[in-house]
C-alpha cells in the first residue's frame, strides 16, 4: 500500500473569473415562484369565483367557501419515488352553509382534494415519476390592431380584436365601403352601430356624439356611412337582430335576449379580460379620444373599452400609426406552472364541483340532518388535477440525462398545448425569430424537425414579470 506523503488537503484552484457585477442566477426561480403564487393566492382566487353557491331555485340554501389551508405532505419526496406514490398535500377549506328559510348557519372545515407539491428541484412526483410542467407562450389578452390590403380596391383595411382570457371574442373591421362591421366569436357579422345600439346607445345622435370629434375633419365618415346602412332603430331592435343571427330558430323573448347579451360581455363569470388584458387595453388606448381609463381591477368589458377600440380603428384608417406585431414578445406572454395548474386543472375541477353541490342541494330532505361534507365531493377537483399532470401536453416526464438537461427542461417554452397552437397550424411567422426575442429567448436552440421554432429556451438572465411578459436585464 502506498504511503501517505503527508499532503492531506489539496486546495482546489479556480482559474475562472468571478464577475461581481452579474446578479446571482437562480435557474429554478420561475417554476418555484409561480407555484408558490398558486398555493398562496391562486387557489383562493379560483374558489372566490364560485363562492357563494346557491341551489337551483336560489330560495333554500347558500354555501360560502372561506379561507383555505394546506395540510402537511403525508410522505417524503424520496419515499414517493421509491414506492410509486404522489407527493402531495391535503387542501382544506372553511365552508358555511346557510338556510335561507330559517337563517340557520352551519360551519365546517371540509377536504377539497390532494394538491401535488413542488420539490426543491422545481419538479413534481406523480405516481413515483418525476415530472415537470413546461412554460407556455401564448397570445396576450387585450386589444390588437392589424392591417390587410384589400385585393379589389387596393385600400388598406384595418381590424381590431378584443381577446379575453375566457369569453367571447370581438372583432371590428373596416370595409372597402367605409363602414365598420363587428364579428362576435368569429361567427356572424353585424354593423357596428347595431352593436352599439344593443349596448344602450339607442339613438343616432348619441352614437354620432361619441365619435363627433374624430370625424369632424371630414376625411373619413365611417360612423355616418354605417348609420345609413343600419336598419335597426333602438336598443331592443338591435338586441333582437343580433340574437336572431347568433341563435337562428330560437324563440325571441326580449328579457331573455337582454340577459343573454349582457351575460356574454358584462358578467364576470362568463367574461374575463384578466389583469393582463386590462393593463394592455388601458396602455394601448390611453391617448384615444372618447376613451376613459378603467380601474385595473375591472376584469369585464366596459362600453368605454368598445368605443375606445372603434375610435382607435378610425384613427388608423385616418393614417395614425399603431399597428401591432402579433409575433412580438410585447404581445405574447408566458403562462407558468402556477397559472397553468390554476386555469387548466383546478378551475375546471372547481366548476364541476359547483355543479355537483347544486345538484346535491336540490336533493336535501327537510327531515334528514345535513352535513357540509355530504355536499362537497373532492373527486372532481382531484380528477382534473390528476388528468392535467398525467395527460396534458405541457406536463412532461423530467429529462434526466444529466443535471443540466433537467434545468433546461424547466426553462423550456412551448407554444403548443391547451389554449396554444397545434404544430400543423403553426405558420412560419410564429416559428421565426423576432427582433423582440433578443436577450430573452435563445435564438439558436430549438429542436430540428416539425417542432422547430415552437419549442424554445429562455435566456439565462431573462425573467418573467407579474403580467407574464418576458423581461431582459
Tab-separated table of C-alpha atoms in Angstrom:
chain	number	residue	atom	x	y	z
A	1	UNK	CA	0.000	0.000	0.000
A	2	UNK	CA	1.413	3.402	-0.952
A	3	UNK	CA	2.474	5.613	1.940
A	4	UNK	CA	0.664	8.867	2.563
A	5	UNK	CA	3.096	11.654	1.656
A	6	UNK	CA	1.673	13.930	4.354
A	7	UNK	CA	-0.252	16.119	1.883
A	8	UNK	CA	-3.802	15.615	3.092
A	9	UNK	CA	-5.507	18.834	1.881
A	10	UNK	CA	-5.344	19.536	-1.818
A	11	UNK	CA	-6.502	23.117	-2.378
A	12	UNK	CA	-8.785	23.328	-5.376
A	13	UNK	CA	-7.670	26.152	-7.639
A	14	UNK	CA	-10.209	28.111	-9.630
A	15	UNK	CA	-8.751	29.518	-12.867
A	16	UNK	CA	-12.009	31.218	-13.857
A	17	UNK	CA	-13.131	34.750	-13.082
A	18	UNK	CA	-15.921	35.743	-10.748
A	19	UNK	CA	-17.873	38.714	-12.073
A	20	UNK	CA	-19.066	40.934	-9.255
A	21	UNK	CA	-21.446	42.922	-11.476
A	22	UNK	CA	-23.646	39.988	-12.510
A	23	UNK	CA	-26.683	39.211	-10.342
A	24	UNK	CA	-26.971	35.753	-8.769
A	25	UNK	CA	-28.558	33.176	-11.049
A	26	UNK	CA	-31.456	31.058	-9.826
A	27	UNK	CA	-32.462	28.852	-12.735
A	28	UNK	CA	-35.411	27.288	-10.872
A	29	UNK	CA	-36.896	30.549	-9.608
A	30	UNK	CA	-39.502	30.823	-12.402
A	31	UNK	CA	-41.065	27.476	-11.518
A	32	UNK	CA	-40.874	27.888	-7.735
A	33	UNK	CA	-42.213	31.464	-7.644
A	34	UNK	CA	-45.148	30.603	-9.868
A	35	UNK	CA	-46.232	27.534	-7.902
A	36	UNK	CA	-45.839	29.460	-4.656
A	37	UNK	CA	-48.299	32.038	-6.093
A	38	UNK	CA	-50.746	29.233	-6.940
A	39	UNK	CA	-50.662	27.747	-3.429
A	40	UNK	CA	-50.876	31.112	-1.649
A	41	UNK	CA	-53.189	33.156	-3.894
A	42	UNK	CA	-54.290	31.177	-6.966
A	43	UNK	CA	-56.398	28.617	-5.058
A	44	UNK	CA	-58.241	31.374	-3.152
A	45	UNK	CA	-58.900	33.331	-6.399
A	46	UNK	CA	-60.442	30.318	-8.149
A	47	UNK	CA	-62.609	29.434	-5.113
A	48	UNK	CA	-63.787	33.081	-4.886
A	49	UNK	CA	-65.064	32.747	-8.490
A	50	UNK	CA	-67.777	30.248	-7.500
A	51	UNK	CA	-68.434	31.348	-3.907
A	52	UNK	CA	-71.207	31.712	-2.749
A	53	UNK	CA	-73.053	28.750	-4.309
A	54	UNK	CA	-76.885	28.886	-4.303
A	55	UNK	CA	-79.196	25.990	-5.086
A	56	UNK	CA	-81.040	25.871	-8.449
A	57	UNK	CA	-84.126	27.734	-7.111
A	58	UNK	CA	-81.972	30.291	-5.200
A	59	UNK	CA	-84.522	30.178	-2.372
A	60	UNK	CA	-83.348	27.467	0.023
A	61	UNK	CA	-79.598	27.111	0.530
A	62	UNK	CA	-76.424	29.157	0.267
A	63	UNK	CA	-72.868	27.811	0.650
A	64	UNK	CA	-69.928	30.177	1.215
A	65	UNK	CA	-66.340	28.984	0.826
A	66	UNK	CA	-63.983	30.874	3.142
A	67	UNK	CA	-60.282	30.584	3.968
A	68	UNK	CA	-58.318	27.600	2.722
A	69	UNK	CA	-55.245	25.921	4.172
A	70	UNK	CA	-52.835	23.232	3.008
A	71	UNK	CA	-52.025	20.366	5.366
A	72	UNK	CA	-48.559	18.833	5.707
A	73	UNK	CA	-47.385	16.482	2.933
A	74	UNK	CA	-48.012	12.903	4.073
A	75	UNK	CA	-44.808	11.439	2.610
A	76	UNK	CA	-41.246	12.394	1.785
A	77	UNK	CA	-40.330	13.064	-1.923
A	78	UNK	CA	-37.638	10.327	-1.904
A	79	UNK	CA	-40.089	7.792	-0.455
A	80	UNK	CA	-42.621	8.729	-3.160
A	81	UNK	CA	-40.015	7.978	-5.852
A	82	UNK	CA	-39.232	4.584	-4.336
A	83	UNK	CA	-42.808	3.493	-3.558
A	84	UNK	CA	-44.502	4.942	-6.675
A	85	UNK	CA	-46.626	7.473	-4.767
A	86	UNK	CA	-47.667	11.065	-5.489
A	87	UNK	CA	-46.007	13.813	-3.446
A	88	UNK	CA	-48.988	15.933	-2.394
A	89	UNK	CA	-50.650	17.756	0.497
A	90	UNK	CA	-54.343	17.873	1.502
A	91	UNK	CA	-56.331	21.074	0.853
A	92	UNK	CA	-58.952	22.127	3.398
A	93	UNK	CA	-61.460	24.963	3.128
A	94	UNK	CA	-63.815	26.568	5.663
A	95	UNK	CA	-67.393	26.320	4.398
A	96	UNK	CA	-70.541	27.957	5.821
A	97	UNK	CA	-73.957	26.597	4.814
A	98	UNK	CA	-76.885	28.987	5.364
A	99	UNK	CA	-80.559	28.062	5.175
A	100	UNK	CA	-82.382	30.967	3.509
A	101	UNK	CA	-85.714	29.944	5.044
A	102	UNK	CA	-84.683	29.643	8.708
A	103	UNK	CA	-81.475	31.721	8.675
A	104	UNK	CA	-79.597	28.901	10.452
A	105	UNK	CA	-75.854	28.535	9.774
A	106	UNK	CA	-73.612	25.504	9.820
A	107	UNK	CA	-69.817	25.873	9.651
A	108	UNK	CA	-67.333	23.114	8.937
A	109	UNK	CA	-63.825	22.597	7.541
A	110	UNK	CA	-64.006	20.280	4.531
A	111	UNK	CA	-61.422	18.376	2.482
A	112	UNK	CA	-61.146	19.570	-1.140
A	113	UNK	CA	-58.617	17.087	-2.512
A	114	UNK	CA	-54.860	16.478	-2.600
A	115	UNK	CA	-52.757	19.135	-4.328
A	116	UNK	CA	-49.389	17.947	-5.775
A	117	UNK	CA	-46.448	19.731	-4.127
A	118	UNK	CA	-43.321	21.000	-5.849
A	119	UNK	CA	-39.999	19.532	-4.743
A	120	UNK	CA	-36.868	21.599	-4.030
A	121	UNK	CA	-35.796	20.967	-7.640
A	122	UNK	CA	-38.904	22.581	-9.172
A	123	UNK	CA	-40.432	19.219	-10.162
A	124	UNK	CA	-43.490	17.160	-9.179
A	125	UNK	CA	-43.655	13.482	-8.280
A	126	UNK	CA	-46.768	11.819	-9.687
A	127	UNK	CA	-47.134	8.059	-9.194
A	128	UNK	CA	-43.418	7.792	-8.419
A	129	UNK	CA	-42.366	9.504	-11.677
A	130	UNK	CA	-40.644	12.894	-11.596
A	131	UNK	CA	-42.461	15.290	-13.919
A	132	UNK	CA	-42.094	18.952	-14.833
A	133	UNK	CA	-44.528	21.467	-16.327
A	134	UNK	CA	-43.253	23.353	-19.394
A	135	UNK	CA	-43.952	27.113	-19.620
A	136	UNK	CA	-46.403	28.033	-22.387
A	137	UNK	CA	-46.015	31.071	-24.660
A	138	UNK	CA	-49.461	32.351	-25.734
A	139	UNK	CA	-51.062	35.434	-27.288
A	140	UNK	CA	-51.706	38.026	-24.611
A	141	UNK	CA	-55.312	39.119	-23.922
A	142	UNK	CA	-56.155	42.771	-24.735
A	143	UNK	CA	-56.912	44.857	-27.843
A	144	UNK	CA	-54.846	44.241	-31.009
A	145	UNK	CA	-54.863	46.097	-34.307
A	146	UNK	CA	-53.791	44.667	-37.671
A	147	UNK	CA	-53.920	45.823	-41.309
A	148	UNK	CA	-54.539	43.932	-44.582
A	149	UNK	CA	-54.600	45.023	-48.209
A	150	UNK	CA	-57.954	44.741	-49.998
A	151	UNK	CA	-57.442	42.739	-53.216
A	152	UNK	CA	-60.098	44.562	-55.241
A	153	UNK	CA	-59.652	48.252	-54.387
A	154	UNK	CA	-56.078	48.170	-53.060
A	155	UNK	CA	-57.193	50.032	-49.898
A	156	UNK	CA	-55.656	49.192	-46.529
A	157	UNK	CA	-58.352	47.710	-44.285
A	158	UNK	CA	-57.854	47.622	-40.519
A	159	UNK	CA	-59.028	45.095	-37.954
A	160	UNK	CA	-59.260	45.359	-34.164
A	161	UNK	CA	-59.569	42.295	-31.939
A	162	UNK	CA	-60.539	42.263	-28.282
A	163	UNK	CA	-59.306	38.983	-26.803
A	164	UNK	CA	-60.259	37.979	-23.256
A	165	UNK	CA	-58.699	35.245	-21.100
A	166	UNK	CA	-62.020	33.423	-21.351
A	167	UNK	CA	-65.198	34.620	-23.007
A	168	UNK	CA	-66.396	35.762	-26.443
A	169	UNK	CA	-64.013	37.386	-28.929
A	170	UNK	CA	-64.938	40.681	-30.573
A	171	UNK	CA	-63.515	41.594	-33.964
A	172	UNK	CA	-64.092	45.044	-35.518
A	173	UNK	CA	-63.185	45.604	-39.196
A	174	UNK	CA	-63.284	48.500	-41.644
A	175	UNK	CA	-64.699	47.643	-45.086
A	176	UNK	CA	-63.958	48.944	-48.570
A	177	UNK	CA	-67.302	50.858	-48.466
A	178	UNK	CA	-66.044	52.881	-45.471
A	179	UNK	CA	-68.278	51.195	-42.913
A	180	UNK	CA	-67.324	49.291	-39.747
A	181	UNK	CA	-68.524	45.758	-39.005
A	182	UNK	CA	-68.219	43.618	-35.889
A	183	UNK	CA	-67.981	39.828	-35.504
A	184	UNK	CA	-68.877	38.069	-32.255
A	185	UNK	CA	-66.937	34.832	-31.683
A	186	UNK	CA	-65.824	34.786	-35.342
A	187	UNK	CA	-69.337	33.751	-36.357
A	188	UNK	CA	-71.776	36.325	-37.724
A	189	UNK	CA	-71.054	39.842	-38.958
A	190	UNK	CA	-73.104	42.902	-37.857
A	191	UNK	CA	-72.837	46.637	-38.433
A	192	UNK	CA	-71.004	48.290	-35.550
A	193	UNK	CA	-73.865	50.758	-34.968
A	194	UNK	CA	-76.266	47.824	-34.406
A	195	UNK	CA	-73.842	46.522	-31.789
A	196	UNK	CA	-73.530	49.976	-30.139
A	197	UNK	CA	-77.337	50.275	-30.012
A	198	UNK	CA	-77.568	46.904	-28.266
A	199	UNK	CA	-75.185	48.248	-25.578
A	200	UNK	CA	-77.665	51.004	-24.742
A	201	UNK	CA	-76.657	53.794	-27.187
A	202	UNK	CA	-80.081	53.627	-28.842
A	203	UNK	CA	-80.291	56.978	-30.623
A	204	UNK	CA	-78.403	58.003	-33.805
A	205	UNK	CA	-77.448	61.357	-32.270
A	206	UNK	CA	-75.971	59.657	-29.186
A	207	UNK	CA	-73.798	57.436	-31.427
A	208	UNK	CA	-72.750	60.449	-33.562
A	209	UNK	CA	-71.834	62.490	-30.469
A	210	UNK	CA	-69.461	59.751	-29.274
A	211	UNK	CA	-67.359	59.958	-32.485
A	212	UNK	CA	-68.009	63.593	-33.485
A	213	UNK	CA	-64.546	64.845	-32.523
A	214	UNK	CA	-62.806	62.125	-34.587
A	215	UNK	CA	-64.557	62.655	-37.882
A	216	UNK	CA	-65.073	66.416	-37.852
A	217	UNK	CA	-62.138	66.887	-40.268
A	218	UNK	CA	-64.290	65.154	-42.898
A	219	UNK	CA	-61.580	62.958	-44.473
A	220	UNK	CA	-63.438	59.837	-43.270
A	221	UNK	CA	-67.116	59.218	-42.491
A	222	UNK	CA	-67.227	55.680	-41.104
A	223	UNK	CA	-69.932	56.240	-38.488
A	224	UNK	CA	-72.191	58.213	-40.873
A	225	UNK	CA	-71.907	55.557	-43.619
A	226	UNK	CA	-72.582	52.748	-41.135
A	227	UNK	CA	-75.661	54.554	-39.740
A	228	UNK	CA	-77.044	54.891	-43.300
A	229	UNK	CA	-76.857	51.108	-43.796
A	230	UNK	CA	-78.227	50.301	-40.301
A	231	UNK	CA	-81.898	49.274	-40.342
A	232	UNK	CA	-82.366	48.997	-36.562
A	233	UNK	CA	-83.833	51.996	-34.718
A	234	UNK	CA	-83.463	51.350	-30.978
A	235	UNK	CA	-81.820	49.089	-28.354
A	236	UNK	CA	-84.446	46.293	-28.320
A	237	UNK	CA	-84.465	46.207	-32.143
A	238	UNK	CA	-80.673	45.785	-32.203
A	239	UNK	CA	-80.701	43.110	-29.477
A	240	UNK	CA	-83.304	41.050	-31.352
A	241	UNK	CA	-81.379	41.437	-34.649
A	242	UNK	CA	-78.149	40.145	-33.024
A	243	UNK	CA	-79.948	37.332	-31.166
A	244	UNK	CA	-81.689	36.114	-34.344
A	245	UNK	CA	-78.408	35.933	-36.270
A	246	UNK	CA	-76.439	34.323	-33.434
A	247	UNK	CA	-79.171	31.829	-32.419
A	248	UNK	CA	-81.300	31.125	-35.532
A	249	UNK	CA	-84.544	29.271	-34.881
A	250	UNK	CA	-84.734	30.079	-31.162
A	251	UNK	CA	-87.862	31.840	-29.794
A	252	UNK	CA	-87.261	35.558	-29.154
A	253	UNK	CA	-88.167	36.755	-25.642
A	254	UNK	CA	-86.807	40.281	-25.078
A	255	UNK	CA	-85.973	39.785	-21.382
A	256	UNK	CA	-84.084	36.555	-22.130
A	257	UNK	CA	-82.295	38.199	-25.085
A	258	UNK	CA	-81.106	41.101	-22.860
A	259	UNK	CA	-79.945	38.664	-20.182
A	260	UNK	CA	-78.018	36.521	-22.712
A	261	UNK	CA	-76.340	39.534	-24.326
A	262	UNK	CA	-75.321	41.207	-21.041
A	263	UNK	CA	-74.053	37.850	-19.735
A	264	UNK	CA	-71.789	37.469	-22.789
A	265	UNK	CA	-69.665	40.569	-22.107
A	266	UNK	CA	-70.629	42.106	-18.773
A	267	UNK	CA	-70.778	39.093	-16.454
A	268	UNK	CA	-67.538	38.241	-14.644
A	269	UNK	CA	-68.462	34.537	-14.588
A	270	UNK	CA	-68.564	34.329	-18.390
A	271	UNK	CA	-66.140	37.052	-19.465
A	272	UNK	CA	-62.715	37.792	-18.029
A	273	UNK	CA	-60.071	40.084	-19.524
A	274	UNK	CA	-57.678	39.241	-16.685
A	275	UNK	CA	-55.240	41.691	-15.083
A	276	UNK	CA	-53.039	41.454	-18.213
A	277	UNK	CA	-55.868	42.196	-20.651
A	278	UNK	CA	-56.986	45.230	-18.653
A	279	UNK	CA	-53.384	46.517	-18.407
A	280	UNK	CA	-52.779	46.082	-22.179
A	281	UNK	CA	-56.135	47.691	-23.015
A	282	UNK	CA	-55.527	50.783	-20.846
A	283	UNK	CA	-51.972	51.122	-22.192
A	284	UNK	CA	-52.953	50.817	-25.864
A	285	UNK	CA	-55.962	53.155	-25.811
A	286	UNK	CA	-54.814	55.736	-23.229
A	287	UNK	CA	-54.390	58.614	-25.751
A	288	UNK	CA	-57.520	57.810	-27.760
A	289	UNK	CA	-60.305	60.419	-27.690
A	290	UNK	CA	-63.536	59.124	-26.026
A	291	UNK	CA	-61.589	56.521	-24.014
A	292	UNK	CA	-61.818	56.692	-20.238
A	293	UNK	CA	-59.144	54.697	-18.345
A	294	UNK	CA	-60.821	51.850	-16.482
A	295	UNK	CA	-59.888	50.753	-12.969
A	296	UNK	CA	-57.195	47.978	-13.221
A	297	UNK	CA	-59.364	45.668	-11.072
A	298	UNK	CA	-62.253	45.714	-13.587
A	299	UNK	CA	-61.953	42.428	-15.468
A	300	UNK	CA	-65.106	42.681	-17.607
A	301	UNK	CA	-65.594	44.738	-20.769
A	302	UNK	CA	-66.977	48.291	-20.456
A	303	UNK	CA	-68.757	50.449	-23.055
A	304	UNK	CA	-65.745	52.839	-22.900
A	305	UNK	CA	-63.447	49.979	-23.998
A	306	UNK	CA	-65.600	49.302	-27.058
A	307	UNK	CA	-65.929	53.000	-28.010
A	308	UNK	CA	-62.164	53.485	-27.458
A	309	UNK	CA	-61.348	50.496	-29.705
A	310	UNK	CA	-63.628	51.766	-32.512
A	311	UNK	CA	-62.120	55.280	-32.178
A	312	UNK	CA	-58.583	53.874	-32.455
A	313	UNK	CA	-59.655	51.881	-35.544
A	314	UNK	CA	-60.975	55.082	-37.185
A	315	UNK	CA	-57.697	56.866	-36.329
A	316	UNK	CA	-55.722	54.047	-38.014
A	317	UNK	CA	-57.851	54.482	-41.147
A	318	UNK	CA	-57.047	58.215	-40.997
A	319	UNK	CA	-53.327	57.393	-41.112
A	320	UNK	CA	-52.252	57.156	-37.466
A	321	UNK	CA	-49.521	54.652	-36.502
A	322	UNK	CA	-50.341	51.884	-34.053
A	323	UNK	CA	-50.483	48.523	-35.848
A	324	UNK	CA	-49.381	45.609	-33.642
A	325	UNK	CA	-46.885	42.890	-34.500
A	326	UNK	CA	-48.623	39.805	-33.122
A	327	UNK	CA	-45.374	37.807	-33.006
A	328	UNK	CA	-43.567	40.387	-30.857
A	329	UNK	CA	-42.940	39.373	-27.243
A	330	UNK	CA	-44.785	42.556	-26.209
A	331	UNK	CA	-47.964	40.811	-27.389
A	332	UNK	CA	-47.132	37.294	-26.181
A	333	UNK	CA	-46.974	36.217	-22.582
A	334	UNK	CA	-45.731	33.203	-20.660
A	335	UNK	CA	-48.179	31.058	-18.724
A	336	UNK	CA	-46.137	29.447	-15.984
A	337	UNK	CA	-46.801	26.317	-13.953
A	338	UNK	CA	-48.915	28.055	-11.267
A	339	UNK	CA	-51.223	29.696	-13.790
A	340	UNK	CA	-51.469	26.534	-15.908
A	341	UNK	CA	-52.486	24.386	-12.925
A	342	UNK	CA	-54.910	27.094	-11.704
A	343	UNK	CA	-56.690	27.676	-15.040
A	344	UNK	CA	-56.487	24.375	-16.907
A	345	UNK	CA	-56.794	21.967	-13.972
A	346	UNK	CA	-58.005	23.447	-10.685
A	347	UNK	CA	-60.583	25.863	-12.172
A	348	UNK	CA	-62.215	23.142	-14.293
A	349	UNK	CA	-62.437	20.887	-11.226
A	350	UNK	CA	-63.959	23.693	-9.132
A	351	UNK	CA	-66.609	24.439	-11.802
A	352	UNK	CA	-67.546	20.739	-11.849
A	353	UNK	CA	-67.682	20.797	-8.047
A	354	UNK	CA	-70.080	23.788	-8.150
A	355	UNK	CA	-72.442	21.839	-10.377
A	356	UNK	CA	-72.389	18.785	-8.084
A	357	UNK	CA	-73.007	20.992	-4.981
A	358	UNK	CA	-76.094	22.494	-6.663
A	359	UNK	CA	-77.416	19.042	-7.565
A	360	UNK	CA	-76.907	17.767	-4.018
A	361	UNK	CA	-78.570	20.873	-2.532
A	362	UNK	CA	-81.739	20.134	-4.510
A	363	UNK	CA	-81.809	16.616	-3.010
A	364	UNK	CA	-81.634	17.758	0.655
A	365	UNK	CA	-84.649	16.415	2.562
A	366	UNK	CA	-86.119	18.503	5.406
A	367	UNK	CA	-86.223	15.688	7.991
A	368	UNK	CA	-82.647	14.408	7.446
A	369	UNK	CA	-79.763	16.150	9.350
A	370	UNK	CA	-77.357	17.734	6.868
A	371	UNK	CA	-73.555	17.968	6.818
A	372	UNK	CA	-71.422	20.142	4.554
A	373	UNK	CA	-69.034	17.268	3.832
A	374	UNK	CA	-72.021	15.447	2.293
A	375	UNK	CA	-72.478	18.356	-0.168
A	376	UNK	CA	-68.814	18.806	-1.155
A	377	UNK	CA	-67.223	15.963	-3.049
A	378	UNK	CA	-63.454	16.267	-3.576
A	379	UNK	CA	-63.408	13.885	-6.571
A	380	UNK	CA	-63.963	16.396	-9.443
A	381	UNK	CA	-61.016	18.582	-8.320
A	382	UNK	CA	-58.687	15.611	-7.765
A	383	UNK	CA	-59.686	14.065	-11.105
A	384	UNK	CA	-58.992	17.232	-13.136
A	385	UNK	CA	-55.638	17.877	-11.378
A	386	UNK	CA	-54.564	14.259	-11.933
A	387	UNK	CA	-55.670	14.446	-15.552
A	388	UNK	CA	-53.547	17.574	-16.055
A	389	UNK	CA	-50.386	16.108	-14.523
A	390	UNK	CA	-50.738	12.722	-16.239
A	391	UNK	CA	-52.053	13.508	-19.710
A	392	UNK	CA	-51.510	17.217	-20.501
A	393	UNK	CA	-49.163	18.050	-23.358
A	394	UNK	CA	-47.443	20.565	-21.061
A	395	UNK	CA	-46.702	18.059	-18.283
A	396	UNK	CA	-43.587	16.132	-19.328
A	397	UNK	CA	-41.513	13.425	-17.708
A	398	UNK	CA	-38.364	15.177	-16.478
A	399	UNK	CA	-35.454	14.829	-18.872
A	400	UNK	CA	-32.893	13.218	-16.543
A	401	UNK	CA	-29.996	12.681	-18.929
A	402	UNK	CA	-27.826	14.923	-16.733
A	403	UNK	CA	-28.367	17.781	-14.217
A	404	UNK	CA	-28.129	20.414	-16.966
A	405	UNK	CA	-30.843	18.822	-19.086
A	406	UNK	CA	-33.117	18.827	-16.013
A	407	UNK	CA	-32.685	22.592	-15.602
A	408	UNK	CA	-33.186	23.013	-19.353
A	409	UNK	CA	-36.473	21.157	-19.168
A	410	UNK	CA	-37.711	23.643	-16.545
A	411	UNK	CA	-36.708	26.695	-18.637
A	412	UNK	CA	-38.318	25.448	-21.826
A	413	UNK	CA	-41.001	27.476	-23.639
A	414	UNK	CA	-43.603	25.975	-25.963
A	415	UNK	CA	-46.487	27.445	-27.977
A	416	UNK	CA	-48.338	24.097	-28.070
A	417	UNK	CA	-50.746	22.601	-25.544
A	418	UNK	CA	-54.169	23.648	-24.209
A	419	UNK	CA	-55.003	27.169	-25.386
A	420	UNK	CA	-51.956	27.225	-27.703
A	421	UNK	CA	-51.378	26.268	-31.338
A	422	UNK	CA	-51.021	22.809	-32.856
A	423	UNK	CA	-47.852	22.185	-34.867
A	424	UNK	CA	-49.894	21.574	-38.044
A	425	UNK	CA	-51.420	25.064	-37.882
A	426	UNK	CA	-48.273	26.968	-36.865
A	427	UNK	CA	-47.162	29.368	-39.614
A	428	UNK	CA	-43.615	30.452	-40.478
A	429	UNK	CA	-44.116	33.829	-38.768
A	430	UNK	CA	-44.715	32.095	-35.412
A	431	UNK	CA	-41.663	29.836	-35.811
A	432	UNK	CA	-39.418	32.669	-36.952
A	433	UNK	CA	-37.026	34.630	-34.724
A	434	UNK	CA	-38.490	38.022	-33.819
A	435	UNK	CA	-36.294	41.027	-33.001
A	436	UNK	CA	-38.017	41.323	-29.596
A	437	UNK	CA	-36.558	37.937	-28.595
A	438	UNK	CA	-33.094	39.482	-28.287
A	439	UNK	CA	-31.653	38.638	-24.803
A	440	UNK	CA	-34.924	36.971	-23.717
A	441	UNK	CA	-35.097	33.776	-25.765
A	442	UNK	CA	-32.118	31.836	-27.127
A	443	UNK	CA	-32.260	32.261	-30.942
A	444	UNK	CA	-30.215	29.141	-31.709
A	445	UNK	CA	-31.574	26.369	-29.505
A	446	UNK	CA	-34.717	24.873	-30.940
A	447	UNK	CA	-35.346	21.265	-31.990
A	448	UNK	CA	-34.922	20.404	-35.654
A	449	UNK	CA	-37.951	18.840	-37.302
A	450	UNK	CA	-41.682	19.590	-37.000
A	451	UNK	CA	-41.240	21.478	-33.692
A	452	UNK	CA	-38.656	23.963	-34.937
A	453	UNK	CA	-39.376	27.430	-33.554
A	454	UNK	CA	-42.325	26.159	-31.496
A	455	UNK	CA	-40.175	24.877	-28.627
A	456	UNK	CA	-37.568	27.391	-27.465
A	457	UNK	CA	-35.468	28.071	-24.358
A	458	UNK	CA	-35.264	31.124	-22.122
A	459	UNK	CA	-32.019	33.082	-21.901
A	460	UNK	CA	-30.196	32.723	-18.559
A	461	UNK	CA	-30.900	36.189	-17.212
A	462	UNK	CA	-34.373	36.740	-18.658
A	463	UNK	CA	-37.176	36.882	-16.121
A	464	UNK	CA	-40.967	36.972	-16.188
A	465	UNK	CA	-42.813	39.942	-14.687
A	466	UNK	CA	-46.145	39.923	-12.803
A	467	UNK	CA	-48.148	40.052	-16.060
A	468	UNK	CA	-46.266	37.128	-17.614
A	469	UNK	CA	-44.179	39.147	-20.091
A	470	UNK	CA	-40.500	38.302	-20.620
A	471	UNK	CA	-38.030	40.928	-19.438
A	472	UNK	CA	-34.305	41.246	-20.134
A	473	UNK	CA	-31.762	42.847	-17.751
